[in-house]
Short mmCIF file of C-alpha atoms and ligand atoms in Angstrom, two decimals:
data_model
loop_
_atom_site.label_atom_id
_atom_site.label_comp_id
_atom_site.label_asym_id
_atom_site.label_seq_id
_atom_site.Cartn_x
_atom_site.Cartn_y
_atom_site.Cartn_z
CA MET A 1 0.25 0.12 0.04
CA THR A 2 0.92 3.25 -0.78
CA ILE A 3 -0.04 6.66 0.59
CA ALA A 4 0.32 10.15 -1.22
CA LEU A 5 0.66 13.14 0.84
CA ALA A 6 -0.91 16.71 -0.10
CA PRO A 7 1.93 19.17 -1.25
CA GLY A 8 3.08 20.83 1.80
CA THR A 9 2.63 18.23 4.06
CA ASP A 10 4.84 17.38 7.04
CA ALA A 11 5.93 13.37 6.39
CA ARG A 12 7.75 13.06 9.30
CA ALA A 13 4.72 14.05 11.42
CA ILE A 14 2.12 11.76 9.21
CA GLN A 15 4.47 8.70 9.51
CA ARG A 16 4.29 9.16 13.29
CA VAL A 17 0.61 9.46 13.11
CA LEU A 18 0.86 6.26 10.73
CA ALA A 19 3.21 4.43 13.54
CA GLY A 20 0.35 5.26 16.04
CA LEU A 21 -1.81 3.06 14.00
CA GLY A 22 0.86 0.44 13.81
CA LEU A 23 1.85 1.20 10.13
CA TRP A 24 5.65 1.25 9.54
CA THR A 25 6.36 3.50 6.66
CA ARG A 26 9.33 4.42 4.32
CA ARG A 27 9.39 7.81 2.36
CA LEU A 28 9.65 7.19 -1.55
CA ALA A 29 10.67 10.17 -3.98
CA GLY A 30 7.44 10.58 -5.96
CA ALA A 31 6.93 12.45 -9.44
CA GLY A 32 6.91 16.06 -9.21
CA GLY A 33 8.16 16.37 -5.99
CA GLU A 34 5.15 14.48 -4.45
CA THR A 35 5.62 12.78 -1.08
CA LEU A 36 4.80 8.82 -0.78
CA LEU A 37 4.94 6.60 1.76
CA GLU A 38 5.41 2.69 1.07
CA VAL A 39 3.73 1.02 3.86
CA LEU A 40 6.12 -2.16 5.01
CA PRO A 41 5.53 -5.52 5.42
CA HIS A 42 4.04 -6.39 9.10
CA SER A 43 2.13 -3.44 9.48
CA ALA A 44 -1.02 -3.57 11.15
CA ARG A 45 -4.31 -3.65 8.72
CA VAL A 46 -5.94 -0.20 8.47
CA SER A 47 -8.58 0.40 6.00
CA PRO A 48 -7.63 2.92 3.31
CA ASP A 49 -10.69 4.87 3.83
CA ALA A 50 -9.77 5.34 7.60
CA LEU A 51 -6.39 6.62 5.92
CA ARG A 52 -7.71 8.84 3.68
CA GLU A 53 -9.27 10.66 6.50
CA ILE A 54 -6.21 11.95 8.02
CA PRO A 55 -5.49 15.37 7.16
CA GLY A 56 -2.43 15.61 4.74
CA VAL A 57 -3.05 12.07 3.08
CA ARG A 58 -4.23 12.97 -0.56
CA ASP A 59 -4.76 9.45 -1.46
CA VAL A 60 -4.10 5.62 -0.78
CA PHE A 61 -3.26 3.34 -3.86
CA LEU A 62 -3.45 -0.67 -3.18
CA PRO A 63 -1.43 -3.08 -5.18
CA GLU A 64 -3.61 -5.31 -7.50
CA SER A 65 -3.98 -8.36 -5.24
CA PRO A 66 -2.89 -11.68 -6.79
CA HIS A 67 -5.60 -13.59 -5.26
CA PRO A 68 -8.91 -11.32 -5.73
CA ARG A 69 -11.24 -14.39 -5.65
CA LEU A 70 -9.59 -15.38 -2.12
CA ASP A 71 -9.78 -12.11 -0.75
CA ALA A 72 -13.55 -12.07 -1.40
CA HIS A 73 -13.85 -15.62 0.06
CA PRO A 74 -16.32 -15.72 2.83
CA ALA A 75 -15.41 -15.91 6.46
CA ALA A 76 -17.60 -19.01 7.32
CA VAL A 77 -18.82 -21.62 4.47
CA ARG A 78 -21.58 -24.48 4.24
CA ILE A 79 -20.76 -27.64 3.15
CA GLY A 80 -23.84 -30.36 3.56
CA HIS A 81 -25.21 -29.74 6.94
CA VAL A 82 -21.96 -28.47 8.47
CA ALA A 83 -21.04 -25.04 8.82
CA ILE A 84 -17.25 -24.12 9.05
CA GLY A 85 -16.07 -20.79 10.09
CA PRO A 86 -16.32 -18.11 12.92
CA GLY A 87 -19.59 -18.04 14.84
CA HIS A 88 -20.05 -21.99 14.34
CA PRO A 89 -18.21 -24.52 16.66
CA PRO A 90 -15.11 -25.64 15.45
CA VAL A 91 -15.34 -28.74 12.73
CA LEU A 92 -13.72 -31.87 13.84
CA MET A 93 -12.36 -33.92 11.02
CA ALA A 94 -11.43 -37.26 11.99
CA GLY A 95 -10.72 -40.90 10.60
CA PRO A 96 -7.54 -43.08 9.83
CA CYS A 97 -4.39 -41.94 7.77
CA ALA A 98 -5.62 -44.57 4.92
CA ALA A 99 -8.98 -46.60 4.88
CA GLU A 100 -7.17 -50.16 5.80
CA SER A 101 -10.57 -52.29 5.57
CA GLU A 102 -14.11 -52.24 5.02
CA GLU A 103 -14.60 -52.68 8.82
CA GLN A 104 -11.86 -50.60 10.34
CA VAL A 105 -13.65 -47.64 8.28
CA HIS A 106 -16.82 -48.53 9.81
CA ARG A 107 -15.72 -49.06 13.46
CA LEU A 108 -13.50 -45.68 13.07
CA ALA A 109 -16.52 -43.78 11.30
CA ALA A 110 -19.01 -44.78 14.06
CA ALA A 111 -16.52 -43.75 17.06
CA VAL A 112 -15.52 -40.55 15.53
CA ALA A 113 -19.14 -39.58 15.36
CA ARG A 114 -19.61 -40.44 18.74
CA ALA A 115 -17.05 -38.33 19.85
CA GLY A 116 -18.30 -35.07 18.00
CA ALA A 117 -16.61 -35.36 14.58
CA ARG A 118 -18.77 -33.82 11.90
CA VAL A 119 -16.23 -35.16 8.94
CA LEU A 120 -14.70 -38.44 8.29
CA ARG A 121 -11.40 -38.25 6.94
CA GLY A 122 -9.56 -41.32 5.61
CA GLY A 123 -7.02 -41.84 2.64
CA ALA A 124 -7.97 -44.26 -0.28
CA PHE A 125 -5.05 -42.78 -2.50
CA LYS A 126 -2.20 -42.28 -0.25
CA PRO A 127 1.13 -40.20 -1.29
CA ARG A 128 4.04 -42.42 0.22
CA THR A 129 7.72 -41.35 0.52
CA SER A 130 8.90 -45.19 -0.28
CA PRO A 131 7.44 -46.55 -3.25
CA TYR A 132 7.31 -49.53 -1.49
CA ALA A 133 4.79 -48.44 1.62
CA PHE A 134 1.22 -49.16 1.49
CA ALA A 135 -0.44 -46.76 -0.63
CA GLY A 136 -3.80 -47.07 -0.05
CA HIS A 137 -6.49 -49.59 -1.51
CA GLY A 138 -8.01 -46.86 -4.00
CA ARG A 139 -11.15 -47.17 -5.58
CA ARG A 140 -12.36 -49.96 -3.37
CA ALA A 141 -11.40 -47.88 -0.20
CA LEU A 142 -13.50 -44.80 -1.49
CA ARG A 143 -16.56 -46.96 -1.32
CA TRP A 144 -16.02 -48.14 2.02
CA LEU A 145 -15.44 -44.19 3.25
CA ALA A 146 -18.08 -43.10 1.57
CA ASP A 147 -20.78 -45.81 2.90
CA ALA A 148 -19.43 -45.25 6.38
CA ALA A 149 -19.70 -41.60 5.89
CA ARG A 150 -23.06 -41.82 5.11
CA GLU A 151 -24.19 -44.22 7.46
CA HIS A 152 -22.99 -41.99 10.16
CA HIS A 153 -24.23 -38.73 8.95
CA LEU A 154 -20.68 -37.51 8.46
CA LEU A 155 -19.59 -35.60 5.74
CA LEU A 156 -16.41 -36.99 3.78
CA VAL A 157 -12.83 -35.22 3.06
CA THR A 158 -10.20 -37.85 1.12
CA GLU A 159 -7.19 -36.83 -0.66
CA VAL A 160 -6.84 -36.60 -4.67
CA MET A 161 -3.36 -36.90 -6.34
CA GLU A 162 -4.18 -36.54 -10.05
CA PRO A 163 -6.38 -35.21 -12.29
CA SER A 164 -7.40 -37.90 -13.94
CA ALA A 165 -8.89 -39.35 -10.78
CA VAL A 166 -10.49 -36.14 -9.42
CA ASP A 167 -14.14 -37.34 -11.35
CA VAL A 168 -14.09 -40.75 -9.30
CA VAL A 169 -13.02 -39.13 -5.85
CA ALA A 170 -15.58 -35.98 -6.17
CA ARG A 171 -18.25 -38.57 -7.17
CA VAL A 172 -18.15 -39.67 -3.27
CA ALA A 173 -16.34 -36.94 -1.34
CA ASP A 174 -17.94 -33.62 0.09
CA ILE A 175 -14.70 -32.06 0.24
CA LEU A 176 -11.41 -32.83 -2.10
CA GLN A 177 -8.10 -32.79 -0.24
CA VAL A 178 -5.10 -31.79 -1.92
CA GLY A 179 -2.09 -32.93 0.05
CA SER A 180 1.49 -31.30 1.02
CA ARG A 181 2.94 -32.60 -1.66
CA ASN A 182 0.80 -31.32 -4.32
CA MET A 183 -0.07 -27.70 -3.18
CA GLN A 184 1.49 -26.58 -6.24
CA ASN A 185 0.39 -29.02 -8.66
CA PHE A 186 -1.35 -26.46 -10.57
CA PRO A 187 -2.93 -29.31 -13.30
CA LEU A 188 -4.21 -30.96 -10.06
CA LEU A 189 -5.33 -27.65 -8.32
CA HIS A 190 -7.56 -26.61 -11.44
CA ALA A 191 -8.92 -30.37 -12.53
CA VAL A 192 -9.84 -30.15 -8.32
CA GLY A 193 -11.41 -26.47 -8.79
CA GLU A 194 -13.31 -27.58 -12.03
CA ALA A 195 -15.32 -30.45 -9.78
CA GLY A 196 -17.13 -27.65 -8.34
CA ARG A 197 -16.36 -29.23 -4.63
CA PRO A 198 -15.20 -27.42 -1.67
CA VAL A 199 -11.67 -28.05 -1.41
CA LEU A 200 -9.21 -28.64 2.04
CA LEU A 201 -5.74 -27.55 0.60
CA LYS A 202 -2.97 -28.53 2.77
CA ARG A 203 0.13 -26.19 3.09
CA GLY A 204 3.07 -27.32 0.89
CA MET A 205 5.97 -28.21 3.54
CA ALA A 206 7.96 -25.67 2.03
CA ALA A 207 5.85 -22.89 1.34
CA THR A 208 5.23 -19.80 1.97
CA VAL A 209 1.91 -18.23 3.08
CA ASP A 210 1.71 -16.09 0.19
CA GLU A 211 2.32 -19.36 -2.27
CA TRP A 212 -0.42 -21.27 -0.54
CA LEU A 213 -2.97 -18.37 -0.73
CA GLN A 214 -2.03 -18.20 -4.76
CA ALA A 215 -2.43 -21.80 -4.57
CA ALA A 216 -5.75 -21.38 -3.20
CA GLU A 217 -6.68 -18.76 -5.92
CA HIS A 218 -5.64 -21.41 -8.49
CA CYS A 219 -8.84 -23.74 -7.30
CA LEU A 220 -11.17 -20.57 -6.88
CA ALA A 221 -10.13 -19.27 -10.23
CA HIS A 222 -10.93 -23.04 -12.14
CA GLY A 223 -14.69 -23.00 -10.12
CA ALA A 224 -14.06 -24.24 -6.58
CA PRO A 225 -16.87 -22.84 -4.20
CA ALA A 226 -14.83 -22.86 -1.04
CA VAL A 227 -11.52 -23.41 -0.28
CA LEU A 228 -10.28 -24.30 3.29
CA PRO A 229 -6.61 -23.39 3.87
CA CYS A 230 -5.10 -26.61 6.08
CA GLU A 231 -2.02 -26.04 8.02
CA ARG A 232 0.00 -29.06 8.52
CA GLY A 233 3.11 -28.05 9.92
CA ILE A 234 6.13 -26.98 7.65
CA ARG A 235 9.55 -28.34 7.59
CA GLY A 236 11.68 -27.49 10.14
CA TRP A 237 15.07 -28.33 11.15
CA ASP A 238 14.85 -29.85 14.90
CA ARG A 239 13.60 -33.68 14.20
CA GLY A 240 11.87 -33.68 17.99
CA THR A 241 8.65 -33.44 16.11
CA ARG A 242 7.76 -34.17 12.54
CA ASN A 243 6.82 -30.96 11.14
CA LEU A 244 6.87 -27.09 12.92
CA LEU A 245 3.17 -26.05 13.28
CA ASP A 246 2.98 -22.41 11.88
CA LEU A 247 0.27 -21.18 14.62
CA GLY A 248 1.53 -17.63 13.39
CA ALA A 249 0.05 -18.71 9.91
CA VAL A 250 -2.97 -19.81 11.30
CA ALA A 251 -3.68 -16.76 13.44
CA LEU A 252 -2.81 -14.63 10.58
CA LEU A 253 -5.11 -16.43 8.02
CA ALA A 254 -8.19 -16.88 10.48
CA GLY A 255 -7.57 -13.40 11.71
CA GLU A 256 -6.34 -10.87 9.49
CA ARG A 257 -7.88 -12.71 6.03
CA GLY A 258 -10.82 -13.99 7.59
CA LEU A 259 -10.68 -17.25 6.05
CA PRO A 260 -11.86 -20.79 7.44
CA VAL A 261 -8.49 -22.43 8.69
CA ILE A 262 -8.23 -26.24 9.28
CA VAL A 263 -5.30 -26.97 11.18
CA ASP A 264 -4.02 -30.90 11.10
CA PRO A 265 -2.18 -31.28 14.19
CA SER A 266 -1.25 -35.13 13.49
CA HIS A 267 1.15 -34.68 10.80
CA ALA A 268 2.59 -31.43 12.32
CA ALA A 269 3.52 -33.27 15.71
CA GLY A 270 4.30 -36.72 14.16
CA ARG A 271 3.61 -37.88 17.73
CA ARG A 272 0.51 -38.95 19.35
CA ASP A 273 1.04 -37.23 22.67
CA LEU A 274 1.58 -33.67 21.29
CA VAL A 275 -1.72 -34.06 18.83
CA VAL A 276 -4.17 -32.81 21.75
CA PRO A 277 -1.97 -30.05 23.12
CA LEU A 278 -1.61 -28.51 19.26
CA ALA A 279 -5.02 -29.16 18.53
CA ARG A 280 -6.11 -26.79 21.19
CA ALA A 281 -3.43 -24.38 20.50
CA ALA A 282 -4.95 -24.07 17.08
CA LEU A 283 -8.07 -23.45 18.30
CA ALA A 284 -7.12 -20.63 20.50
CA ALA A 285 -5.26 -19.42 17.38
CA GLY A 286 -8.40 -19.05 15.60
CA ALA A 287 -8.22 -22.25 13.24
CA SER A 288 -12.40 -23.35 12.30
CA GLY A 289 -11.52 -26.92 12.48
CA LEU A 290 -9.16 -29.78 12.80
CA LEU A 291 -7.94 -32.93 10.78
CA VAL A 292 -6.86 -35.27 13.17
CA GLU A 293 -5.73 -39.09 12.41
CA VAL A 294 -7.70 -41.63 14.75
CA HIS A 295 -6.69 -45.40 14.77
CA ASP A 296 -7.77 -48.27 17.35
CA ASP A 297 -4.87 -50.01 17.18
CA PRO A 298 -2.29 -47.42 16.18
CA GLY A 299 0.64 -49.94 16.74
CA ALA A 300 -1.05 -51.94 13.95
CA ALA A 301 -1.90 -48.87 11.47
CA LEU A 302 -0.55 -49.38 7.82
CA SER A 303 0.68 -45.87 7.88
CA ASP A 304 0.90 -43.04 10.30
CA GLY A 305 0.63 -45.14 13.40
CA PRO A 306 3.04 -43.02 15.85
CA GLN A 307 0.84 -39.64 15.06
CA ALA A 308 -2.72 -41.72 15.66
CA ILE A 309 -4.63 -41.30 18.60
CA ARG A 310 -7.47 -43.48 19.96
CA PRO A 311 -10.81 -42.32 19.23
CA GLY A 312 -11.53 -41.59 22.90
CA GLU A 313 -9.04 -38.87 22.66
CA LEU A 314 -10.82 -36.83 20.34
CA ALA A 315 -13.41 -35.65 23.16
CA GLU A 316 -9.93 -34.24 24.91
CA ILE A 317 -9.96 -31.83 22.21
CA LEU A 318 -13.77 -31.00 21.73
CA ARG A 319 -14.07 -30.18 25.48
CA PHE A 320 -11.86 -27.15 24.87
CA ALA A 321 -13.46 -25.87 21.46
CA ASP A 322 -16.17 -24.70 23.73
CA PRO A 323 -17.67 -21.84 23.76
CA PRO A 324 -18.32 -21.69 19.49
CA HIS A 325 -16.21 -19.02 17.88
CA PRO A 326 -17.53 -15.42 18.19
CA PRO A 327 -19.41 -14.32 15.05
CA GLY A 328 -18.06 -11.78 12.77
CA ARG A 329 -15.64 -11.95 9.97
CA GLY A 330 -12.34 -12.64 10.97
CA ASN A 331 -11.73 -15.28 13.99
CA ARG A 332 -9.51 -13.71 16.63
CA PRO A 333 -7.09 -15.77 18.91
CA ARG A 334 -9.71 -16.08 21.69
CA PRO A 335 -8.62 -17.43 25.47
CA LEU A 336 -9.00 -21.11 26.49
CA ARG A 337 -11.24 -22.28 29.23
CA PRO A 338 -9.25 -22.94 32.37
C1 LIG B 1 -2.69 -36.81 5.05
O1 LIG B 1 -3.60 -36.17 5.39
O2 LIG B 1 -3.34 -38.18 4.87
C2 LIG B 1 -1.67 -36.42 4.48
C3 LIG B 1 -1.04 -37.20 3.56
O3 LIG B 1 -1.14 -35.53 4.56
P1 LIG B 1 -0.16 -34.10 4.01
O4 LIG B 1 -0.51 -34.23 2.94
O5 LIG B 1 -0.37 -32.94 4.87
O6 LIG B 1 1.17 -34.80 4.42
MN1 LIG B 2 -1.28 -39.31 7.22
#
């Protein structure tokens, strides 16, 4: 943002006024001797109209946004019978990392529904680092997931990894998940957008917030009705946790941008003992929902066993998800109950 000053205005005095509002500025040489102030990164958000009211300010110019559709995205969205966003209780999305058998999916769907989840998660197509690791049961797992979700009045979120599979996944999923490894797979983002389903867009493990927002814009520009950005931890250097949960980005997207942010504490932590505390922290930072991996026998899980919590522990998370988010655009960090 650039602020143009009226001729003869004391720029330093205006800079002091702006600093009082949390706007840090740098003087630019304008054409014809005009004084321009460039607003620096990490400044507070103040509406341009409020700035135009300041005596000595001639005009305010905003750069063209690289994500106009995302800028207009509602803070709260309704997907089927579930509302996600400020003003609504946080939405718990839970289930196994991978759908392992029909029986397991039904058992876990029943358990997560009992614990208060509104959305069943589970992978039919799994991105795996090793080519020899279990990569999901594919199409038949989609059927297990769809049947279990319907039976327990849950929505279904499941990952799609390639454009050619979008149709088959979109036939059963209420929310299409784009995984961290695919956040900048633009043909996939376009195909997912064209499917016309809401997208849960995981943050790339080395993606900046800006890249993440622009990836969301790709989905919206290609027809997605809504995007739920999902923070799942970025790559850190410390191996104590699998990834580094970026709660600053959560607070930024939820509070400043007014987006319905989802947090996945499971992939962030990589270990089950940290999942509940990170989930609580995410809600305090303004997350509108949580995506949590659950298994009733984590030791026997075919993928991500160390980070799976047992269904009973889900209730621990929701105990702290009350009261519901305050209404209004933007979901500011709020205090936890003691
Ligand atoms: C998942 O949710 O199962 C998954 C693979 O997550 P991510 O893309 O965040 O690694
Ligand atoms: Mn997983």
